[in-house]
PDB file of C-alpha atoms in Angstrom:
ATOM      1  CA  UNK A   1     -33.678 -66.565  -4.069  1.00 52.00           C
ATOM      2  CA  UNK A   2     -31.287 -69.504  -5.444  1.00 45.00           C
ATOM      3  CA  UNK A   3     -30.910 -71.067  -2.421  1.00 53.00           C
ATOM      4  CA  UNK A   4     -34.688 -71.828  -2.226  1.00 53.00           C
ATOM      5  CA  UNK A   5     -34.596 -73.579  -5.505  1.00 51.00           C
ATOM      6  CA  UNK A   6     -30.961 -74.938  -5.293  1.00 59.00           C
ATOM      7  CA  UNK A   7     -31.255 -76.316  -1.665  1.00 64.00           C
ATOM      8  CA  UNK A   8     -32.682 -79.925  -2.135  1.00 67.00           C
ATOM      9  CA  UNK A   9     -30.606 -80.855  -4.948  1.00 68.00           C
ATOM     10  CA  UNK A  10     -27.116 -79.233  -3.551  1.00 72.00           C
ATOM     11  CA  UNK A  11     -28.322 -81.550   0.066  1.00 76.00           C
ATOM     12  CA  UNK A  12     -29.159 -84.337  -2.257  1.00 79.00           C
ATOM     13  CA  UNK A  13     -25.638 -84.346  -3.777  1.00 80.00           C
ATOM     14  CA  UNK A  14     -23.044 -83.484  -0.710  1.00 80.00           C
ATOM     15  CA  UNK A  15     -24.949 -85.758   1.849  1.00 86.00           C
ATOM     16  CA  UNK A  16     -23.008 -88.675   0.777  1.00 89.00           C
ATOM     17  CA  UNK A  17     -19.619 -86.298   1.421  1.00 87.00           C
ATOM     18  CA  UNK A  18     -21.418 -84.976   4.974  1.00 86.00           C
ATOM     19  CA  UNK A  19     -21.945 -88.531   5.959  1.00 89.00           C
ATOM     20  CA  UNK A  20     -18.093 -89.756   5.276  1.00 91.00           C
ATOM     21  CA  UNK A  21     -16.775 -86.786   6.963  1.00 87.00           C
ATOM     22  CA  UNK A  22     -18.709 -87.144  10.286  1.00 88.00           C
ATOM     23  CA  UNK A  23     -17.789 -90.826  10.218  1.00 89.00           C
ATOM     24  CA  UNK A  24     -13.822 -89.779  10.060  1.00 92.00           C
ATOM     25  CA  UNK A  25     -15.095 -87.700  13.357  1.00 88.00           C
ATOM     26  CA  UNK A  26     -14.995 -84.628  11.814  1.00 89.00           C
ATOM     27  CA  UNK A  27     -17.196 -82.154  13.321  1.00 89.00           C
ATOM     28  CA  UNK A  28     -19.057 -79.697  11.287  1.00 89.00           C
ATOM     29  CA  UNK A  29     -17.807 -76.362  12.969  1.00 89.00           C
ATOM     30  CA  UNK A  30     -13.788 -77.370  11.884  1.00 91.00           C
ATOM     31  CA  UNK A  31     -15.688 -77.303   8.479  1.00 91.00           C
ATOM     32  CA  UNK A  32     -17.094 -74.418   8.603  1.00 91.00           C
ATOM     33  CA  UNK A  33     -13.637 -73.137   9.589  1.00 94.00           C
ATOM     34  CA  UNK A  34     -11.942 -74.749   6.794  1.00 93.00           C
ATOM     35  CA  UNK A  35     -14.344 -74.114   4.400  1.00 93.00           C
ATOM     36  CA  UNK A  36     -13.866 -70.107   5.284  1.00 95.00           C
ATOM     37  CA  UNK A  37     -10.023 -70.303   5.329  1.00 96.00           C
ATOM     38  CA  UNK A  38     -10.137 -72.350   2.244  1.00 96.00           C
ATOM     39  CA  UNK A  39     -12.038 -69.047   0.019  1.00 96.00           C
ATOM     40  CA  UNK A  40     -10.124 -66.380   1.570  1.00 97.00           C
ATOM     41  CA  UNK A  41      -6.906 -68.213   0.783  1.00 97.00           C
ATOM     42  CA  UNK A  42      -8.171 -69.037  -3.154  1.00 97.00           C
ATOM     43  CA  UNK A  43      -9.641 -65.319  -3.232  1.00 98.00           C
ATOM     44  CA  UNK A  44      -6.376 -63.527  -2.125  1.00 98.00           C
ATOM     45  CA  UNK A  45      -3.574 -65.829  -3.720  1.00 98.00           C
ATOM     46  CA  UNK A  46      -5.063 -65.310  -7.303  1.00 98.00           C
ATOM     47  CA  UNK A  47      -7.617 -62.259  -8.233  1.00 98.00           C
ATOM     48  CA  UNK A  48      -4.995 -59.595  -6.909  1.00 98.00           C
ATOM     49  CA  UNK A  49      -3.383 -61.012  -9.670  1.00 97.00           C
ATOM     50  CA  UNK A  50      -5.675 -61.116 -12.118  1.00 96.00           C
ATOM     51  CA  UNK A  51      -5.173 -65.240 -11.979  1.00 97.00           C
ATOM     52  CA  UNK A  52      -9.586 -65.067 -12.530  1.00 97.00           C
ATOM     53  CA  UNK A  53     -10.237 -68.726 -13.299  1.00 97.00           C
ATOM     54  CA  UNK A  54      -8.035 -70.328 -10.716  1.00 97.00           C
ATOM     55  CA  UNK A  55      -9.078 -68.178  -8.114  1.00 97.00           C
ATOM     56  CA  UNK A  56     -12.838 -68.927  -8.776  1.00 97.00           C
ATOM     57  CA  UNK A  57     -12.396 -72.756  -9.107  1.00 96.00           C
ATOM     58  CA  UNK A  58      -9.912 -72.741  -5.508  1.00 96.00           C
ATOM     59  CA  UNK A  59     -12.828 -70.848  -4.126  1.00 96.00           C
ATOM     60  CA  UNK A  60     -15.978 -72.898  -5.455  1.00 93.00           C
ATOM     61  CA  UNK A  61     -14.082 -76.208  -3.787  1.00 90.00           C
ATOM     62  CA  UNK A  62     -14.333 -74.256  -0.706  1.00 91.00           C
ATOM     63  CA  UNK A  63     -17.559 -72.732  -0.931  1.00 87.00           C
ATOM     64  CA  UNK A  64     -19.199 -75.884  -1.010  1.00 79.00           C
ATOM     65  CA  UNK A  65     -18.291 -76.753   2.513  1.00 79.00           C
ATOM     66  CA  UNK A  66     -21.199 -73.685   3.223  1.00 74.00           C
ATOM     67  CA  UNK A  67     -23.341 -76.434   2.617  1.00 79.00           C
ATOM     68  CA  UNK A  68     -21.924 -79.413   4.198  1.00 88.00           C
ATOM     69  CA  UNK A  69     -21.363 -78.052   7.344  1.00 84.00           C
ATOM     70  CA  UNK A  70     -25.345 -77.720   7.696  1.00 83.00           C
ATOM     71  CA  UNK A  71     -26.162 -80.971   6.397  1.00 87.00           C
ATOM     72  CA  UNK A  72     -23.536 -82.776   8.863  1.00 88.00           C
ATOM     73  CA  UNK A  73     -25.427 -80.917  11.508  1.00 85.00           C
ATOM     74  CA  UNK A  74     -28.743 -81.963  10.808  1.00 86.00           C
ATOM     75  CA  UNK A  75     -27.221 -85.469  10.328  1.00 87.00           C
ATOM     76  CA  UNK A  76     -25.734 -86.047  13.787  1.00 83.00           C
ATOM     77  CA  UNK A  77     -28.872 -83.530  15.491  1.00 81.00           C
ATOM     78  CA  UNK A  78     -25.798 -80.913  16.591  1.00 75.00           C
ATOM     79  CA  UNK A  79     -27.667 -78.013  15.287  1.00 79.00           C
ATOM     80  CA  UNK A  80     -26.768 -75.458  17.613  1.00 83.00           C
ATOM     81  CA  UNK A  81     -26.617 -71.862  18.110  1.00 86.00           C
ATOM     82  CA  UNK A  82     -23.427 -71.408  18.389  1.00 89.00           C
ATOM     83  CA  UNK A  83     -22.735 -73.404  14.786  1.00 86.00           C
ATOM     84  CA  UNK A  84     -25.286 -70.972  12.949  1.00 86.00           C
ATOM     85  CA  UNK A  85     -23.481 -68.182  15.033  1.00 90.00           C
ATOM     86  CA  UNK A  86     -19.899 -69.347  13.644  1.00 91.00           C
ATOM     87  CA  UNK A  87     -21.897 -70.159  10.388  1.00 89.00           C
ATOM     88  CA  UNK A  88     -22.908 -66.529  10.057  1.00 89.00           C
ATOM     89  CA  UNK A  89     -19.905 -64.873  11.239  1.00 93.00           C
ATOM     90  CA  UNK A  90     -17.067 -66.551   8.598  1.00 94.00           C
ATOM     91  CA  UNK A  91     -19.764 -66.197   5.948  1.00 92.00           C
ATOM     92  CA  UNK A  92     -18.804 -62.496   5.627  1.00 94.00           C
ATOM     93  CA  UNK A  93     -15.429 -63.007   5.852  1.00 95.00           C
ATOM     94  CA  UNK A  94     -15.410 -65.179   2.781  1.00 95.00           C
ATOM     95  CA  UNK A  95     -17.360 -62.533   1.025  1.00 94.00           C
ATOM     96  CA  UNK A  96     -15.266 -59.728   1.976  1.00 96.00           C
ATOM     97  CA  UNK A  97     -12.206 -61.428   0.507  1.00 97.00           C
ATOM     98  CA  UNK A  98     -13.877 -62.325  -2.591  1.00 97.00           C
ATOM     99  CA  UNK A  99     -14.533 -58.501  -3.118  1.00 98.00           C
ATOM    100  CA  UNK A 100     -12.168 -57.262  -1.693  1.00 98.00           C
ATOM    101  CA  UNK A 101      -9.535 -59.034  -3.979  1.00 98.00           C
ATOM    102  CA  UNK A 102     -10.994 -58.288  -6.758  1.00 98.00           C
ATOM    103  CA  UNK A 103     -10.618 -54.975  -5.730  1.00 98.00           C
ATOM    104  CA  UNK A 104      -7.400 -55.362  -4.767  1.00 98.00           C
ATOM    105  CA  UNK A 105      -6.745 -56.332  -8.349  1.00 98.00           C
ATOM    106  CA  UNK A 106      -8.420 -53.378  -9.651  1.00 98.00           C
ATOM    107  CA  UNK A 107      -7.158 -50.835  -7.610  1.00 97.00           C
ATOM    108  CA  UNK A 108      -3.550 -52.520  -8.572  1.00 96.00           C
ATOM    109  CA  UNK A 109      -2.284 -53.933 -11.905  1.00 95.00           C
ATOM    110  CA  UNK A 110      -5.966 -53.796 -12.792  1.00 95.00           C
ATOM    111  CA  UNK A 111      -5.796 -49.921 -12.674  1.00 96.00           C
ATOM    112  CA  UNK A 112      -9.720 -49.213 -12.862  1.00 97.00           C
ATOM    113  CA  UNK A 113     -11.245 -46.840 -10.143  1.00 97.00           C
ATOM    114  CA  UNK A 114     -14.750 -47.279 -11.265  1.00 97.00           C
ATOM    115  CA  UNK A 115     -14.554 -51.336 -10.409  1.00 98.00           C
ATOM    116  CA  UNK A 116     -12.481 -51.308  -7.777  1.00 98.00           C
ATOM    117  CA  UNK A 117     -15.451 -48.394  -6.268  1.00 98.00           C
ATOM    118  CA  UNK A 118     -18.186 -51.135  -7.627  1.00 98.00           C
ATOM    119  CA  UNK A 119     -16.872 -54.089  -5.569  1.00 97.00           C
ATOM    120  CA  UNK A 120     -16.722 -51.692  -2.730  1.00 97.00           C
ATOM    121  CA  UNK A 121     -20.093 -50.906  -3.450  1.00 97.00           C
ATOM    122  CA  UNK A 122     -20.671 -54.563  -3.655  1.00 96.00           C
ATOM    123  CA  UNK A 123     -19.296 -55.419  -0.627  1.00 96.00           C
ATOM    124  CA  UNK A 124     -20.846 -52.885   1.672  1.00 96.00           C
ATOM    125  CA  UNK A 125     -24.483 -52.865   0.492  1.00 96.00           C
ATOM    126  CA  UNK A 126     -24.018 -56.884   0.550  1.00 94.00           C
ATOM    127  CA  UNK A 127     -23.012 -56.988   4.335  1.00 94.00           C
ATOM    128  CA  UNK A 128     -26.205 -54.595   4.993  1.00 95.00           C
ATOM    129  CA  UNK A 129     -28.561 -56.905   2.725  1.00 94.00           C
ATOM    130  CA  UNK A 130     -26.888 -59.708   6.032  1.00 92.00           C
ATOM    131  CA  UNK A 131     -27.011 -57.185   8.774  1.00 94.00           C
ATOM    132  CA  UNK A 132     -31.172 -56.275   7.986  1.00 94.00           C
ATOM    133  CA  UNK A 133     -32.199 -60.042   8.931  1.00 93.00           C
ATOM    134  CA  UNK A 134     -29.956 -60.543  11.467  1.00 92.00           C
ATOM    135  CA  UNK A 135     -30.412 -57.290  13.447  1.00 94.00           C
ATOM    136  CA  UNK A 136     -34.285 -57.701  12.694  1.00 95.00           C
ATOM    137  CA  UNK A 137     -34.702 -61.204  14.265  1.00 93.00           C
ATOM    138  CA  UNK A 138     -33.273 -60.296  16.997  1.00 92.00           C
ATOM    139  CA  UNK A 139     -35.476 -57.699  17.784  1.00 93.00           C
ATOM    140  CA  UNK A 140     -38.290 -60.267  17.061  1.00 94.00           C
ATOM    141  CA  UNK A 141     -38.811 -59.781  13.798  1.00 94.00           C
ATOM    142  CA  UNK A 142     -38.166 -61.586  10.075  1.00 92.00           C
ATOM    143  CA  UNK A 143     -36.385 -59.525   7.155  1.00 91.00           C
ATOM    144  CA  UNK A 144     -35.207 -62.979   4.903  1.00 85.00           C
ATOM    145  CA  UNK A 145     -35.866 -63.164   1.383  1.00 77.00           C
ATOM    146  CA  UNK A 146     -35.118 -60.500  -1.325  1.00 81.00           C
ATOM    147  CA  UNK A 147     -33.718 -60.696  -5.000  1.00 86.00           C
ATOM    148  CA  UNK A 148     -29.961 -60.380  -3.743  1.00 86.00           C
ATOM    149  CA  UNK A 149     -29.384 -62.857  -0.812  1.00 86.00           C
ATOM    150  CA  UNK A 150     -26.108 -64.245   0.000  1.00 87.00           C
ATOM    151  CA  UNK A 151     -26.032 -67.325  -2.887  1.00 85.00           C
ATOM    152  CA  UNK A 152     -27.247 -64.943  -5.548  1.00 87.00           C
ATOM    153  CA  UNK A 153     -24.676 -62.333  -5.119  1.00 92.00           C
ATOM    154  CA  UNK A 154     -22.307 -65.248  -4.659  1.00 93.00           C
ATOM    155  CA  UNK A 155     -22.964 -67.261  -7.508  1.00 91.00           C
ATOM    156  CA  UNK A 156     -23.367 -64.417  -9.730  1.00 94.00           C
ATOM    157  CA  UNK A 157     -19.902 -63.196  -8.829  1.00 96.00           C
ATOM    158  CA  UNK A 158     -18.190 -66.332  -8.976  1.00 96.00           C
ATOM    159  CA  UNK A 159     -19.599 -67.602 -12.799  1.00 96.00           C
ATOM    160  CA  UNK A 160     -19.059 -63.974 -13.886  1.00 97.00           C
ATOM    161  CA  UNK A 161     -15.155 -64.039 -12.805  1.00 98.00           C
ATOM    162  CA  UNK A 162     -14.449 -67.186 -13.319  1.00 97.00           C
ATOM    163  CA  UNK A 163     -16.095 -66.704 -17.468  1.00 96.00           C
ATOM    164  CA  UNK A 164     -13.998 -63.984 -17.557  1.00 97.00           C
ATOM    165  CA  UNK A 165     -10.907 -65.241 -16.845  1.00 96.00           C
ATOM    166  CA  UNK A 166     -11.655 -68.768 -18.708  1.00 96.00           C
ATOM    167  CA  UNK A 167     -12.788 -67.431 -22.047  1.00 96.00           C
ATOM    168  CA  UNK A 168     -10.877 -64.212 -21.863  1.00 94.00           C
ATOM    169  CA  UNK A 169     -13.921 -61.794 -21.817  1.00 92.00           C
ATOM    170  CA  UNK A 170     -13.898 -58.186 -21.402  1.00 94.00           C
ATOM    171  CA  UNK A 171     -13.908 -56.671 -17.933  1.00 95.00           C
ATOM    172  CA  UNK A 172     -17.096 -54.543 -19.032  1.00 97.00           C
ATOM    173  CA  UNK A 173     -19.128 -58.028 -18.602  1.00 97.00           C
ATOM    174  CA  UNK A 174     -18.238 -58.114 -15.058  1.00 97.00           C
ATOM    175  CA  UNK A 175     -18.566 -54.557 -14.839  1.00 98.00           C
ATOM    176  CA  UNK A 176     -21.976 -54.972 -15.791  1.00 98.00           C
ATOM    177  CA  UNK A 177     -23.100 -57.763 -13.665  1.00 97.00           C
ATOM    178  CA  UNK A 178     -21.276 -55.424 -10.380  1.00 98.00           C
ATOM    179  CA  UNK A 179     -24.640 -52.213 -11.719  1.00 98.00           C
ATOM    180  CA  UNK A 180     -26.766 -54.938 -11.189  1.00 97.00           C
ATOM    181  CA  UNK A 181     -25.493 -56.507  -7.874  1.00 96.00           C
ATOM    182  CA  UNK A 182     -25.415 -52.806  -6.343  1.00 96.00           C
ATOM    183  CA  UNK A 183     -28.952 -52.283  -7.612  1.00 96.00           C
ATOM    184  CA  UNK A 184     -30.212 -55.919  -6.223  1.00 95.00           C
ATOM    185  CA  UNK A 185     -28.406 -55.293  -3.073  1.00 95.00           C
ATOM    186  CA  UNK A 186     -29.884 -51.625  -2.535  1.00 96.00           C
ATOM    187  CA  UNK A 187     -32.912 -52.822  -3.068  1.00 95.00           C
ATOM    188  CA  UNK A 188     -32.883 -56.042  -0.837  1.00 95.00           C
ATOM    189  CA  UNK A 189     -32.139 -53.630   1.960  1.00 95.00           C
ATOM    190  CA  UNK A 190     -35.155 -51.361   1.028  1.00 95.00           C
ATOM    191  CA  UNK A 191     -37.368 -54.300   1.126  1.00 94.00           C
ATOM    192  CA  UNK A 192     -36.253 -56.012   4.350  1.00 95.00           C
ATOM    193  CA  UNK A 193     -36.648 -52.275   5.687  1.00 95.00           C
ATOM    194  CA  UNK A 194     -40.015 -52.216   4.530  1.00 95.00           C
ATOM    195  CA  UNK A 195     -40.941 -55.387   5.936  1.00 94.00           C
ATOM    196  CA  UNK A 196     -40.014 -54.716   9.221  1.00 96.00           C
ATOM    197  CA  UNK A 197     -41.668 -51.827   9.889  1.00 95.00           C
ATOM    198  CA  UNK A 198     -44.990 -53.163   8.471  1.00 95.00           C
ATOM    199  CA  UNK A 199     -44.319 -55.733  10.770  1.00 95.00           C
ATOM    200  CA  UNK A 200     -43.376 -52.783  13.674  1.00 95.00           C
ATOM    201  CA  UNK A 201     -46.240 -50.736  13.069  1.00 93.00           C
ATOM    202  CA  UNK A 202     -48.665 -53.811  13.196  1.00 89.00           C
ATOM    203  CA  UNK A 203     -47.248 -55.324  16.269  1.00 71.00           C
TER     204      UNK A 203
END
């Protein structure tokens, strides 16, 4: 749902960046690569430790990169396949290592079951919300949209972390924010099921 909204300005913004980087002959699938290295790296050298802020700002730098990889595409007209293959793929790795060090944190020094089962929850119901379009449109079919897509959950998770960890806030915010991410999620799935069998039964 952000992305729809968020799209022209963040393209506005990091096509300067997209245009300096494909003149240094950088292509955009090394950063996509980077970009995905870059997260997982921020996500599991600080949460497990309960290091909040500096994870989430290591990890924002990086996330960005989401963006410029597609814009350097469109740029120099190499939109392939394969790129929104590779695009797709390291997408859920970056997620799973931002939940999963969270959890790491909370099953650890964090010492709290219930998140630590949340940002499982999380994690899981968010890789089904990706698995629903993806498995739908290749069967012919569309299944985008929703009120818990990718840069929702993302963003959510990211400002709610990094707050925590900047202004010292209880754990019961983020707590909080991981009922309603579960609920979104579950519900994103129900509703890209129940588009796609209006769509079977019609076809």
């Amino acid at each position: 749902m952000l992305d729809k909204y968020t799209r022209v300005y963040t393209t506005r913004i990091l096509t300067p960046m997209a245009r300096a980087l494909l003149k240094a002959r950088i292509s955009p699938d090394v950063v996509t690569v980077i970009g995905t290295v870059g997260v997982m790296a921020g996500a599991f050298a600080f949460y497990p430790r309960g290091e909040f802020l500096w994870g989430t700002l290591v990890i924002t730098a990086f996330v960005f990169s989401d963006n410029i990889d597609g814009i350097m595409a469109r740029l120099s007209g190499r939109q392939s396949n394969w790129g929104a293959f590779l695009d797709s793929v390291l997408d859920r790795f970056g997620d799973a290592a931002i939940f999963g060090a969270l959890a790491l944190y909370f099953a650890g020094s964090g010492d709290n079951l219930r998140m630590t089962t949340l940002l499982i929850a999380c994690l899981v119901l968010g890789a089904v919300v990706s698995y629903a379009r993806a498995r739908a449109e290749s069967l012919g079919y569309t299944a985008s949209g929703g009120i818990a897509e990718r840069a929702d959950r993302l963003v959510a998770i990211l400002v709610v972390t990094g707050l925590v960890g900047l202004l010292g806030l209880s754990v019961v915010v983020l707590e909080v924010l991981l009922w309603l991410l579960m609920a979104a999620s579950a519900w994103t799935v129900l509703q890209r099921v129940r588009d796609v069998h209006r769509q079977a039964v019609q076809a």
